[in-house]
Every structure is written in C-alpha cells, then in structure tokens.
Coordinates of N, CA and C in Angstrom, one line a residue:
X1 N 0.8 -1.2 0.0 CA 0.0 0.0 0.0 C 0.9 1.2 0.0
X2 N 2.0 1.2 0.7 CA 2.9 2.3 0.8 C 3.4 2.7 -0.6
X3 N 3.9 1.8 -1.4 CA 4.5 2.1 -2.7 C 3.4 2.5 -3.6
X4 N 2.2 1.9 -3.5 CA 1.1 2.2 -4.4 C 0.6 3.6 -4.2
X5 N 0.6 4.0 -2.9 CA 0.1 5.3 -2.6 C 1.0 6.4 -3.1
X6 N 2.3 6.1 -3.1 CA 3.3 7.2 -3.3 C 3.9 7.2 -4.8
X7 N 3.9 6.0 -5.3 CA 4.5 5.8 -6.6 C 3.5 6.2 -7.7
X8 N 3.2 5.7 -8.2 CA 2.5 5.5 -9.5 C 2.5 6.8 -10.4
X9 N 9.5 15.4 -30.8 CA 9.6 16.4 -32.5 C 11.0 16.0 -33.3
X10 N 12.1 16.7 -35.2 CA 12.9 16.0 -35.9 C 12.2 16.1 -37.2
X11 N 12.7 17.0 -37.8 CA 12.2 17.1 -39.2 C 12.6 15.9 -39.9
X12 N 11.7 15.1 -40.4 CA 12.1 13.9 -41.0 C 13.0 14.2 -42.2
X13 N 14.1 13.5 -42.2 CA 15.1 13.7 -43.3 C 14.5 13.2 -44.6
X14 N 14.4 14.1 -45.5 CA 13.8 13.7 -46.8 C 14.9 13.2 -47.7
X15 N 14.6 12.3 -48.6 CA 15.6 11.7 -49.5 C 15.3 12.3 -50.9
X16 N 16.3 12.8 -51.5 CA 16.2 13.3 -52.9 C 16.5 12.2 -53.9
X17 N 15.6 11.8 -54.7 CA 15.8 10.7 -55.6 C 15.6 11.2 -57.0
X18 N 16.6 11.0 -57.9 CA 16.5 11.4 -59.3 C 16.2 10.2 -60.1
X19 N 15.0 10.1 -60.8 CA 14.6 9.0 -61.5 C 14.9 9.1 -63.0
X20 N 15.2 7.9 -63.6 CA 15.5 7.9 -65.0 C 14.1 8.1 -65.7
X21 N 14.2 8.7 -66.9 CA 12.9 8.8 -67.7 C 12.4 7.5 -68.1
X22 N 11.1 7.3 -68.3 CA 10.5 6.0 -68.6 C 11.1 5.5 -70.0
X23 N 11.5 4.3 -70.0 CA 12.0 3.7 -71.2 C 13.5 3.9 -71.4
X24 N 14.1 4.7 -70.6 CA 15.6 5.0 -70.7 C 16.4 4.2 -69.8
X25 N 17.6 3.8 -70.2 CA 18.4 3.0 -69.3 C 19.1 3.9 -68.2
X26 N 19.3 5.2 -68.6 CA 19.9 6.1 -67.7 C 19.2 7.4 -67.7
X27 N 19.3 8.1 -66.6 CA 18.7 9.5 -66.6 C 19.6 10.4 -67.4
X28 N 18.9 11.2 -68.3 CA 19.7 12.2 -69.0 C 20.0 13.4 -68.1
X29 N 21.1 14.1 -68.5 CA 21.5 15.3 -67.7 C 20.4 16.3 -67.6
X30 N 19.6 16.4 -68.8 CA 18.5 17.4 -68.7 C 17.4 17.0 -67.8
X31 N 17.4 15.7 -67.3 CA 16.3 15.2 -66.4 C 16.7 15.6 -65.0
X32 N 17.9 15.9 -64.7 CA 18.3 16.2 -63.3 C 17.7 17.5 -62.9
X33 N 17.3 17.6 -61.6 CA 16.7 18.9 -61.1 C 17.7 20.0 -61.2
X34 N 17.2 21.2 -61.5 CA 18.1 22.3 -61.6 C 18.3 22.8 -60.2
X35 N 19.5 23.4 -60.0 CA 19.7 23.9 -58.6 C 18.8 25.1 -58.4
X36 N 18.4 25.4 -57.1 CA 17.6 26.5 -56.8 C 18.1 27.8 -57.3
X37 N 17.3 28.7 -57.7 CA 17.7 30.0 -58.2 C 18.1 30.8 -57.0
X38 N 18.8 31.9 -57.2 CA 19.2 32.8 -56.2 C 18.0 33.3 -55.4
X39 N 16.9 33.6 -56.2 CA 15.6 34.0 -55.6 C 15.0 33.0 -54.7
X40 N 15.0 31.7 -55.2 CA 14.4 30.6 -54.3 C 15.2 30.4 -53.1
X41 N 16.6 30.5 -53.2 CA 17.4 30.4 -52.0 C 17.1 31.5 -51.0
X42 N 16.9 32.7 -51.5 CA 16.5 33.8 -50.6 C 15.2 33.6 -49.9
X43 N 14.2 33.1 -50.7 CA 12.9 32.9 -50.1 C 13.0 31.8 -49.0
X44 N 13.8 30.7 -49.2 CA 14.0 29.7 -48.3 C 14.7 30.2 -47.0
X45 N 15.7 31.0 -47.2 CA 16.4 31.5 -46.0 C 15.5 32.5 -45.2
X46 N 14.7 33.3 -45.9 CA 13.8 34.2 -45.3 C 12.8 33.5 -44.4
X47 N 12.3 32.4 -45.0 CA 11.3 31.6 -44.3 C 11.9 30.9 -43.1
X48 N 13.1 30.4 -43.2 CA 13.8 29.8 -42.1 C 14.1 30.8 -41.0
X49 N 14.5 32.0 -41.4 CA 14.8 33.0 -40.4 C 13.5 33.4 -39.7
X50 N 12.4 33.5 -40.4 CA 11.1 33.9 -39.8 C 10.7 32.8 -38.8
X51 N 10.8 31.5 -39.2 CA 10.4 30.5 -38.3 C 11.3 30.5 -37.0
X52 N 12.6 30.8 -37.2 CA 13.5 30.8 -36.0 C 13.0 31.9 -35.1
X53 N 12.7 33.1 -35.7 CA 12.2 34.2 -34.8 C 10.9 33.9 -34.1
X54 N 10.0 33.2 -34.9 CA 8.8 32.8 -34.2 C 9.0 31.9 -33.1
X55 N 9.9 30.9 -33.3 CA 10.2 30.0 -32.2 C 10.8 30.7 -31.0
X56 N 11.7 31.6 -31.3 CA 12.3 32.4 -30.2 C 11.3 33.2 -29.4
X57 N 10.3 33.8 -30.1 CA 9.3 34.6 -29.5 C 8.4 33.7 -28.6
X58 N 8.1 32.5 -29.2 CA 7.2 31.5 -28.4 C 8.0 31.1 -27.2
X59 N 9.3 30.8 -27.3 CA 10.0 30.4 -26.1 C 10.0 31.5 -25.0
X60 N 10.2 32.7 -25.5 CA 10.2 33.8 -24.5 C 8.9 34.0 -23.8
X61 N 7.8 33.8 -24.6 CA 6.4 33.9 -24.1 C 6.2 32.7 -23.1
X62 N 6.7 31.5 -23.4 CA 6.5 30.4 -22.5 C 7.2 30.6 -21.2
X63 N 8.4 31.2 -21.3 CA 9.2 31.4 -20.0 C 8.5 32.4 -19.2
X64 N 8.0 33.5 -19.8 CA 7.2 34.5 -19.1 C 6.0 34.0 -18.4
X65 N 5.3 33.1 -19.2 CA 4.0 32.5 -18.7 C 4.3 31.6 -17.5
X66 N 5.4 30.8 -17.6 CA 5.7 29.9 -16.5 C 6.0 30.7 -15.3
X67 N 6.8 31.7 -15.4 CA 7.2 32.5 -14.3 C 6.0 33.2 -13.6
X68 N 5.1 33.7 -14.4 CA 3.9 34.3 -13.9 C 3.0 33.3 -13.2
X69 N 2.9 32.1 -13.8 CA 2.0 31.1 -13.3 C 2.5 30.6 -11.9
X70 N 3.8 30.3 -11.8 CA 4.3 29.9 -10.5 C 4.2 31.0 -9.5
X71 N 4.3 32.2 -9.9 CA 4.1 33.3 -9.0 C 2.7 33.4 -8.5
X72 N 1.7 33.1 -9.3 CA 0.3 33.0 -8.9 C 0.1 31.8 -8.0
X73 N 0.7 30.7 -8.3 CA 0.6 29.6 -7.4 C 1.1 29.9 -6.0
X74 N 2.2 30.6 -5.9 CA 2.8 31.0 -4.7 C 1.9 31.9 -3.8
X75 N 1.0 32.6 -4.5 CA 0.2 33.5 -3.8 C -1.2 33.0 -3.5
X76 N -1.5 31.8 -4.0 CA -2.8 31.2 -3.8 C -3.0 30.8 -2.3
X77 N -4.2 31.2 -1.7 CA -4.4 30.9 -0.3 C -4.6 29.4 0.0
X78 N -5.0 28.7 -1.0 CA -5.3 27.2 -0.8 C -6.0 26.7 -2.0
X79 N -6.0 25.4 -2.2 CA -6.6 24.8 -3.4 C -7.4 23.6 -3.0
X80 N -8.6 23.4 -3.6 CA -9.4 22.3 -3.4 C -9.8 21.8 -4.8
X81 N -9.9 20.5 -5.0 CA -10.4 19.9 -6.3 C -10.9 18.5 -6.0
X82 N -11.8 18.0 -6.9 CA -12.1 16.6 -6.9 C -11.3 15.9 -8.0
X83 N -11.0 14.7 -7.8 CA -10.2 13.9 -8.8 C -10.7 12.6 -9.1
X84 N -10.4 12.1 -10.3 CA -10.6 10.7 -10.7 C -9.3 10.2 -11.2
X85 N -8.9 9.1 -10.7 CA -7.6 8.5 -11.0 C -7.7 7.2 -11.6
X86 N -7.0 6.9 -12.7 CA -6.9 5.6 -13.3 C -5.5 5.1 -13.3
X87 N -5.3 4.0 -12.7 CA -3.9 3.4 -12.6 C -3.9 2.2 -13.6
X88 N -3.0 2.4 -14.6 CA -2.9 1.3 -15.7 C -1.7 0.5 -15.4
X89 N -1.9 -0.7 -15.0 CA -0.9 -1.7 -14.6 C -0.8 -2.8 -15.6
X90 N 0.4 -3.1 -16.1 CA 0.6 -4.1 -17.1 C -0.1 -5.4 -16.8
X91 N 0.0 -5.9 -15.6 CA -0.6 -7.2 -15.2 C -2.1 -7.2 -15.1
X92 N -2.7 -6.1 -15.2 CA -4.2 -6.0 -15.0 C -4.8 -5.6 -16.4
X93 N -6.0 -6.3 -16.7 CA -6.7 -6.0 -17.9 C -7.4 -4.7 -17.9
X94 N -7.8 -4.2 -16.7 CA -8.6 -3.0 -16.6 C -7.9 -2.1 -15.6
X95 N -8.0 -0.8 -15.7 CA -7.3 0.1 -14.8 C -8.0 0.1 -13.4
X96 N -7.2 0.4 -12.4 CA -7.8 0.6 -11.1 C -8.2 2.1 -11.0
X97 N -9.5 2.3 -10.6 CA -10.1 3.6 -10.6 C -10.4 4.1 -9.2
X98 N -9.9 5.3 -8.8 CA -10.2 5.9 -7.5 C -10.8 7.3 -7.7
X99 N -11.6 7.7 -6.8 CA -12.2 9.0 -6.9 C -12.1 9.6 -5.5
X100 N -12.0 11.0 -5.4 CA -12.0 11.6 -4.1 C -11.7 13.1 -4.2
X101 N -11.1 13.6 -3.2 CA -10.8 15.1 -3.2 C -9.4 15.3 -2.8
X102 N -8.9 16.5 -3.3 CA -7.5 17.0 -3.0 C -7.6 18.3 -2.3
X103 N -6.8 18.4 -1.3 CA -6.7 19.7 -0.5 C -5.3 20.1 -0.4
X104 N -5.0 21.4 -0.6 CA -3.6 22.0 -0.4 C -3.7 23.3 0.3
X105 N -2.9 23.4 1.4 CA -2.8 24.6 2.1 C -1.3 25.0 2.2
X106 N -0.9 26.1 1.7 CA 0.5 26.5 1.7 C 1.0 26.7 3.1
X107 N 2.3 26.4 3.3 CA 3.3 26.2 2.3 C 3.4 24.7 1.8
X108 N 2.9 23.8 2.6 CA 3.2 22.4 2.2 C 2.3 21.3 2.7
X109 N 1.1 21.7 3.1 CA 0.2 20.6 3.6 C -0.7 20.2 2.4
X110 N -0.8 18.9 2.2 CA -1.5 18.3 1.1 C -2.3 17.0 1.7
X111 N -3.5 17.0 1.3 CA -4.3 15.8 1.7 C -5.1 15.3 0.5
X112 N -5.1 14.0 0.3 CA -5.9 13.3 -0.7 C -6.8 12.3 0.0
X113 N -8.1 12.5 -0.1 CA -9.0 11.6 0.5 C -9.8 10.9 -0.6
X114 N -9.6 9.6 -0.6 CA -10.2 8.7 -1.6 C -11.6 8.3 -1.0
X115 N -12.7 8.5 -1.8 CA -14.0 8.2 -1.4 C -14.6 6.9 -2.1
X116 N -14.0 6.6 -3.3 CA -14.5 5.4 -4.0 C -13.3 4.8 -4.6
X117 N -13.2 3.4 -4.7 CA -14.2 2.5 -4.2 C -14.1 2.2 -2.7
X118 N -12.9 2.5 -2.1 CA -12.7 2.3 -0.7 C -12.2 3.6 -0.1
X119 N -12.8 4.0 1.0 CA -12.4 5.2 1.7 C -11.0 5.1 2.2
X120 N -10.1 6.0 2.0 CA -8.8 6.1 2.5 C -8.2 7.5 2.4
X121 N -7.1 7.7 3.1 CA -6.5 9.1 3.1 C -5.0 9.0 3.0
X122 N -4.5 10.0 2.4 CA -3.0 10.2 2.3 C -2.8 11.7 2.6
X123 N -2.1 11.9 3.7 CA -1.9 13.3 4.2 C -0.4 13.6 4.3
X124 N 0.0 14.7 3.7 CA 1.4 15.1 3.6 C 1.6 16.4 4.4
X125 N 2.5 16.3 5.4 CA 2.7 17.5 6.2 C 4.2 17.6 6.5
X126 N 4.9 18.5 5.8 CA 6.3 18.7 5.9 C 7.1 17.4 5.5
X127 N 7.7 16.8 6.4 CA 8.5 15.6 6.2 C 7.8 14.3 6.4
X128 N 6.6 14.3 6.7 CA 5.9 13.1 7.1 C 4.7 12.8 6.2
X129 N 4.5 11.6 5.8 CA 3.3 11.1 5.1 C 2.5 10.2 6.0
X130 N 1.2 10.4 6.2 CA 0.4 9.6 6.9 C -0.7 9.0 6.0
X131 N -1.0 7.7 6.0 CA -2.0 7.2 5.2 C -2.7 6.1 5.9
X132 N -4.0 5.9 5.5 CA -4.8 4.8 6.2 C -6.2 5.1 6.0
X133 N -7.0 4.5 6.8 CA -8.5 4.6 6.8 C -9.1 4.2 8.1
X134 N -10.3 3.7 8.0 CA -11.1 3.3 9.2 C -10.4 2.3 10.1
X135 N -9.6 1.5 9.5 CA -8.9 0.4 10.3 C -7.6 0.9 10.9
X136 N -7.3 2.2 10.7 CA -6.0 2.7 11.3 C -5.2 3.5 10.3
X137 N -4.1 3.9 10.8 CA -3.2 4.7 9.9 C -1.8 4.3 10.2
X138 N -0.9 4.8 9.3 CA 0.5 4.5 9.3 C 1.3 5.7 8.8
X139 N 2.4 5.9 9.3 CA 3.2 7.1 8.9 C 4.5 6.6 8.3
X140 N 5.0 7.5 7.4 CA 6.3 7.3 6.7 C 7.1 8.5 6.8
X141 N 8.3 8.4 7.3 CA 9.3 9.5 7.3 C 9.9 9.7 6.0
X142 N 9.6 10.8 5.3 CA 10.1 11.0 3.9 C 11.6 11.0 3.9
X143 N 12.2 11.4 5.0 CA 13.7 11.5 5.0 C 14.4 10.1 4.8
X144 N 13.6 9.0 5.1 CA 14.2 7.7 4.9 C 13.9 7.1 3.5
X145 N 13.1 7.8 2.7 CA 12.7 7.3 1.4 C 12.9 8.4 0.3
X146 N 14.0 8.5 -0.3 CA 14.3 9.6 -1.3 C 13.4 9.6 -2.5
X147 N 12.9 8.4 -2.9 CA 12.0 8.4 -4.1 C 10.7 9.0 -3.7
X148 N 10.2 8.5 -2.6 CA 8.9 9.1 -2.1 C 9.0 10.6 -1.8
X149 N 10.1 11.0 -1.2 CA 10.3 12.4 -0.9 C 10.3 13.3 -2.2
X150 N 11.0 12.8 -3.2 CA 11.1 13.6 -4.4 C 9.8 13.7 -5.1
X151 N 9.0 12.5 -5.1 CA 7.7 12.5 -5.8 C 6.7 13.4 -5.1
X152 N 6.7 13.3 -3.8 CA 5.7 14.1 -3.0 C 6.1 15.6 -3.1
X153 N 7.4 15.9 -2.9 CA 7.8 17.3 -3.0 C 7.5 17.9 -4.4
X154 N 7.6 17.1 -5.4 CA 7.3 17.7 -6.8 C 5.9 18.3 -6.9
X155 N 4.9 17.5 -6.4 CA 3.6 18.0 -6.5 C 3.3 19.2 -5.6
X156 N 3.8 19.1 -4.4 CA 3.7 20.2 -3.4 C 4.4 21.4 -3.9
X157 N 5.6 21.3 -4.5 CA 6.4 22.4 -4.9 C 5.7 23.1 -6.1
X158 N 5.0 22.3 -7.0 CA 4.3 22.9 -8.1 C 3.1 23.7 -7.5
X159 N 2.3 23.2 -6.7 CA 1.2 23.9 -6.1 C 1.7 25.1 -5.3
X160 N 2.9 25.1 -4.7 CA 3.4 26.2 -3.9 C 4.2 27.2 -4.8
X161 N 4.3 26.9 -6.1 CA 5.1 27.8 -7.0 C 6.6 27.8 -6.8
X162 N 7.1 26.7 -6.3 CA 8.5 26.7 -5.9 C 9.4 26.2 -7.1
X163 N 9.8 27.1 -7.9 CA 10.6 26.8 -9.1 C 11.9 26.2 -8.8
X164 N 12.7 26.9 -7.9 CA 14.0 26.3 -7.6 C 13.9 24.8 -7.1
X165 N 12.9 24.5 -6.3 CA 12.7 23.2 -5.9 C 12.5 22.2 -7.0
X166 N 11.6 22.6 -7.9 CA 11.3 21.8 -9.1 C 12.5 21.5 -9.9
X167 N 13.3 22.6 -10.1 CA 14.5 22.5 -11.0 C 15.5 21.6 -10.3
X168 N 15.5 21.5 -9.0 CA 16.4 20.6 -8.3 C 16.2 19.1 -8.6
X169 N 14.9 18.8 -8.8 CA 14.6 17.4 -9.1 C 14.3 17.0 -10.5
X170 N 13.9 18.0 -11.3 CA 13.4 17.7 -12.7 C 14.1 18.6 -13.8
X171 N 14.1 18.1 -15.0 CA 14.3 18.9 -16.2 C 12.9 19.4 -16.6
X172 N 12.7 20.7 -16.7 CA 11.4 21.2 -16.9 C 11.1 21.6 -18.3
X173 N 10.0 21.2 -18.9 CA 9.6 21.6 -20.2 C 8.2 22.2 -20.1
X174 N 8.1 23.5 -20.4 CA 6.8 24.2 -20.2 C 6.4 24.9 -21.5
X175 N 5.2 24.8 -21.9 CA 4.7 25.5 -23.2 C 3.3 25.9 -23.0
X176 N 2.9 27.0 -23.6 CA 1.5 27.4 -23.7 C 0.8 26.5 -24.7
X177 N -0.4 26.3 -24.5 CA -1.2 25.5 -25.5 C -1.7 26.5 -26.5
X178 N -1.2 26.4 -27.8 CA -1.6 27.3 -28.8 C -2.6 26.7 -29.8
X179 N -3.3 27.6 -30.5 CA -4.3 27.2 -31.5 C -5.5 28.0 -31.3
X180 N -6.4 28.0 -32.4 CA -7.6 28.7 -32.4 C -8.6 28.3 -31.3
X181 N -8.5 27.1 -30.8 CA -9.5 26.6 -29.8 C -8.9 26.5 -28.4
X182 N -7.6 26.9 -28.3 CA -6.9 26.9 -27.0 C -7.4 28.0 -26.1
X183 N -7.6 27.7 -24.8 CA -8.0 28.7 -23.8 C -6.8 29.6 -23.6
X184 N -7.0 30.9 -23.3 CA -6.0 31.9 -23.2 C -4.8 31.5 -22.2
X185 N -5.2 30.9 -21.1 CA -4.2 30.5 -20.1 C -3.8 29.1 -20.1
X186 N -4.2 28.3 -21.1 CA -3.9 26.9 -21.1 C -2.4 26.6 -21.2
X187 N -1.9 25.6 -20.5 CA -0.5 25.3 -20.5 C -0.2 23.8 -20.4
X188 N 1.0 23.4 -20.7 CA 1.4 22.0 -20.7 C 2.8 21.9 -20.0
X189 N 3.0 21.1 -19.0 CA 4.2 21.0 -18.3 C 4.7 19.6 -18.3
X190 N 6.0 19.4 -18.6 CA 6.6 18.1 -18.6 C 7.8 18.1 -17.6
X191 N 7.8 17.2 -16.6 CA 8.8 17.1 -15.6 C 9.5 15.7 -15.8
X192 N 10.8 15.8 -16.1 CA 11.6 14.6 -16.3 C 12.6 14.5 -15.1
X193 N 12.5 13.4 -14.3 CA 13.4 13.3 -13.2 C 14.9 13.4 -13.6
X194 N 15.7 14.2 -12.8 CA 17.1 14.3 -13.1 C 18.0 13.8 -12.0
X195 N 17.4 13.2 -11.0 CA 18.1 12.7 -9.8 C 17.8 11.3 -9.6
X196 N 18.8 10.6 -9.1 CA 18.6 9.2 -8.7 C 18.3 9.1 -7.2
X197 N 17.5 8.2 -6.8 CA 16.9 7.0 -7.6 C 15.6 7.3 -8.2
X198 N 15.1 8.5 -8.2 CA 13.7 8.8 -8.7 C 13.7 8.5 -10.2
X199 N 14.8 8.8 -10.9 CA 14.8 8.5 -12.4 C 14.7 7.1 -12.7
X200 N 15.0 6.2 -11.7 CA 14.9 4.8 -12.0 C 13.5 4.3 -11.9
X201 N 12.6 5.1 -11.3 CA 11.2 4.7 -11.0 C 10.3 5.5 -11.9
X202 N 10.4 6.8 -12.0 CA 9.5 7.7 -12.8 C 10.2 8.1 -14.1
X203 N 9.5 7.8 -15.2 CA 10.0 8.2 -16.5 C 9.8 9.7 -16.8
X204 N 8.5 10.1 -16.6 CA 8.2 11.5 -16.7 C 6.8 11.8 -16.1
X205 N 6.6 13.0 -15.8 CA 5.3 13.5 -15.3 C 4.8 14.6 -16.2
X206 N 3.6 14.6 -16.6 CA 3.0 15.7 -17.4 C 1.8 16.3 -16.7
X207 N 1.7 17.6 -16.8 CA 0.6 18.3 -16.1 C 0.0 19.3 -17.1
X208 N -1.3 19.2 -17.2 CA -2.0 20.2 -18.1 C -2.9 21.0 -17.2
X209 N -3.0 22.3 -17.6 CA -3.9 23.2 -16.8 C -4.3 24.4 -17.5
X210 N -5.2 25.2 -16.9 CA -5.7 26.4 -17.4 C -5.6 27.5 -16.3
X211 N -4.6 28.4 -16.4 CA -4.4 29.2 -15.2 C -3.9 28.4 -14.0
X212 N -4.5 28.7 -12.9 CA -4.1 27.9 -11.7 C -4.8 26.6 -11.6
X213 N -5.8 26.4 -12.4 CA -6.6 25.1 -12.4 C -5.9 24.0 -13.1
X214 N -5.3 23.1 -12.3 CA -4.7 21.9 -12.9 C -5.9 21.0 -13.4
X215 N -5.8 20.6 -14.7 CA -6.9 19.8 -15.3 C -6.5 18.3 -15.3
X216 N -5.3 17.9 -15.6 CA -4.9 16.5 -15.7 C -3.4 16.4 -15.4
X217 N -3.1 15.2 -14.8 CA -1.7 14.9 -14.5 C -1.5 13.4 -14.8
X218 N -0.4 13.1 -15.6 CA -0.1 11.8 -16.0 C 1.3 11.4 -15.5
X219 N 1.4 10.3 -14.8 CA 2.7 9.9 -14.3 C 3.1 8.6 -15.0
X220 N 4.2 8.6 -15.8 CA 4.6 7.4 -16.5 C 5.8 6.8 -15.8
X221 N 5.8 5.5 -15.5 CA 6.8 4.9 -14.8 C 7.8 4.1 -15.8
X222 N 9.0 3.9 -15.3 CA 9.9 3.2 -16.2 C 9.5 1.8 -16.5
X223 N 8.6 1.2 -15.7 CA 8.2 -0.1 -15.8 C 7.1 -0.2 -17.0
X224 N 6.6 0.9 -17.4 CA 5.5 0.9 -18.4 C 4.2 1.2 -17.8
X225 N 4.0 1.0 -16.5 CA 2.8 1.4 -15.8 C 2.6 2.9 -15.9
X226 N 1.3 3.4 -15.8 CA 1.1 4.8 -15.8 C -0.2 5.1 -15.1
X227 N -0.3 6.3 -14.6 CA -1.4 6.8 -13.8 C -1.9 8.1 -14.4
X228 N -3.2 8.2 -14.6 CA -3.8 9.5 -15.1 C -4.8 10.0 -14.1
X229 N -4.7 11.2 -13.7 CA -5.6 11.9 -12.8 C -6.2 13.1 -13.4
X230 N -7.6 13.1 -13.4 CA -8.3 14.2 -14.0 C -9.0 15.0 -12.8
X231 N -8.8 16.3 -12.8 CA -9.3 17.1 -11.7 C -10.5 17.9 -12.2
X232 N -11.5 18.1 -11.3 CA -12.7 18.9 -11.6 C -13.1 19.7 -10.3
X233 N -14.0 20.6 -10.5 CA -14.5 21.5 -9.4 C -13.3 22.1 -8.7
X234 N -12.3 22.6 -9.5 CA -11.1 23.2 -9.0 C -11.3 24.6 -8.4
X235 N -11.0 24.7 -7.1 CA -11.1 26.0 -6.5 C -9.7 26.4 -6.0
X236 N -9.1 27.5 -6.7 CA -7.8 27.9 -6.4 C -7.7 29.1 -5.5
X237 N -8.9 29.4 -4.9 CA -8.9 30.5 -3.9 C -9.7 30.0 -2.7
X238 N -9.1 28.9 -2.1 CA -9.8 28.3 -1.0 C -8.9 28.3 0.2
X239 N -9.1 29.4 1.0 CA -8.3 29.4 2.3 C -8.8 28.5 3.3
X240 N -7.9 27.8 4.0 CA -8.3 26.8 5.0 C -8.0 27.5 6.4
X241 N -9.1 27.7 7.1 CA -8.9 28.2 8.5 C -8.5 27.1 9.4
X242 N -8.2 27.5 10.6 CA -7.6 26.5 11.6 C -8.5 25.3 11.8
X243 N -9.8 25.6 11.9 CA -10.8 24.5 12.1 C -10.8 23.5 10.9
X244 N -10.8 24.1 9.7 CA -10.9 23.2 8.5 C -9.6 22.5 8.3
X245 N -8.5 23.1 8.6 CA -7.2 22.4 8.5 C -7.2 21.2 9.5
X246 N -7.7 21.4 10.7 CA -7.7 20.3 11.6 C -8.5 19.2 11.2
X247 N -9.6 19.5 10.5 CA -10.5 18.5 10.0 C -10.1 17.8 8.8
X248 N -9.5 18.5 7.8 CA -9.1 18.0 6.5 C -7.8 17.3 6.5
X249 N -6.8 17.9 7.1 CA -5.4 17.4 7.0 C -5.1 16.3 8.1
X250 N -5.9 15.3 8.0 CA -5.7 14.1 8.9 C -6.4 12.9 8.2
X251 N -6.0 11.8 8.6 CA -6.6 10.6 8.1 C -8.1 10.5 8.5
X252 N -9.0 10.3 7.5 CA -10.4 10.2 7.8 C -10.8 8.9 8.3
X253 N -11.5 8.8 9.4 CA -11.9 7.6 10.0 C -13.2 7.1 9.5

C-alpha cells in the first residue's frame, strides 16, 4: 500500500531521388533537377529566419508565462479539487479507478481523501506522510525514502510555485497551448526526473492546466505502468482556516 500510494519532435530527413525517364536506361542530364535559383534560396532563407524568430518569441512567451504562473501559485491561499484517478498496470486487464478530493494549504500541507471504491486518506505534512483509513493509519518519514520524498515534493512544490525546488529534481519543459481553440491561459508542463533514484522509477510526469486550475496529471513509470488523474471543481482561492485544517489534514476515520 505504501508504494502504491506514493508511486504510481525531428524534421524527417527527406531523400532526394532522381529517377530515369521512362524507357531510358539512364537518366539524361536534362532530367536532373536544376539547382535552386538565387531568388528561391533567398525565399527559403527568409522563411527559415522567420520560423526561427517565431520559435524564439514563443520560447520567451513560454518562459514569461511559466514565471507568472508559478508566482500566482505561490500567492494562492489554498486549493481544493475533486479527482478521478486511473492506474494502468501491465498485469491487469482494466485500470484501477479511484475518486476523491484533493486539498492543499500553503506552504506544504496536502491531503488526498479517496471516497471510491474504498475510503482512505493520504496526508502530507512537511517531512511526514500519513495514510490509512477506518482500520487505522501508518506514517512514513520521507527522510528515509528519497524516491517518495522527491515524488511528493514535486507536486507540493508545483502547487506552492517553488521553481528552484522543481528544478532541483526535474528537467522542466513548459509551453503554452496554442491554437484557435486553446484557452488563453492553457499550458502543458513536462517534468523529467534528473536525480537518482527517482529517475529509476519515474520516466516523466506531465501536467495540463488552465491558469491555476490543474486539469490533468499523468505519471509514467519506467516499468511501463502509468497513472492518469483528472481534476474537476477546482477552487484555487480556497483558504483553510484553523478548524478546517484540523478536520481536513488528517486521516479520515
């Protein structure tokens, strides 16, 4: 239960082929393609230069967007969301499905309460993880489990807007979602573990969102197993007072 709770582009090179004319044994010199004219070369270079500038502009916009987004996360008073999780395990024909709620109170308190199919809780508070249900609870000191610590910290650091912390554990790929149908604040984040032993367990994590609302998170393991979590009813302006914190950030009996 412990591991299950915590774990889970190349422009194609084109080939230039000069074909012999039908019925001929060899291609005639006149059949060979003419070299591009000076004007055509100019158009090609201009297009390439324009594409490079567009890419540079997009990269700058992505950097600015990520900086602003993490800054907004850092200022959020608290987050609440419902989730539906599907765990795809190679040995099972159908995914394991869980549903429940997620709660985050800065700077680092996180609770995940599963309501279906079986009630259980996972509570993260600083260096300790507590999990369990009606039959009791169990705690794990994250200091003794570097894989669990890195995985837990990654999600908490994202919600807390802690970029230096994320960069310590991951190579970060961030891009705005572009296109006529894309929402103005839609984004896509890729986190690839850069430290051992986490890179031996997790291949990559991808997160999609719109503004502060995280919509989907996918964790792909090196074993081939993967987990997809979809979030709904996301409230990114949810302050937790002392009474609610006491009630929410504990194992539910």
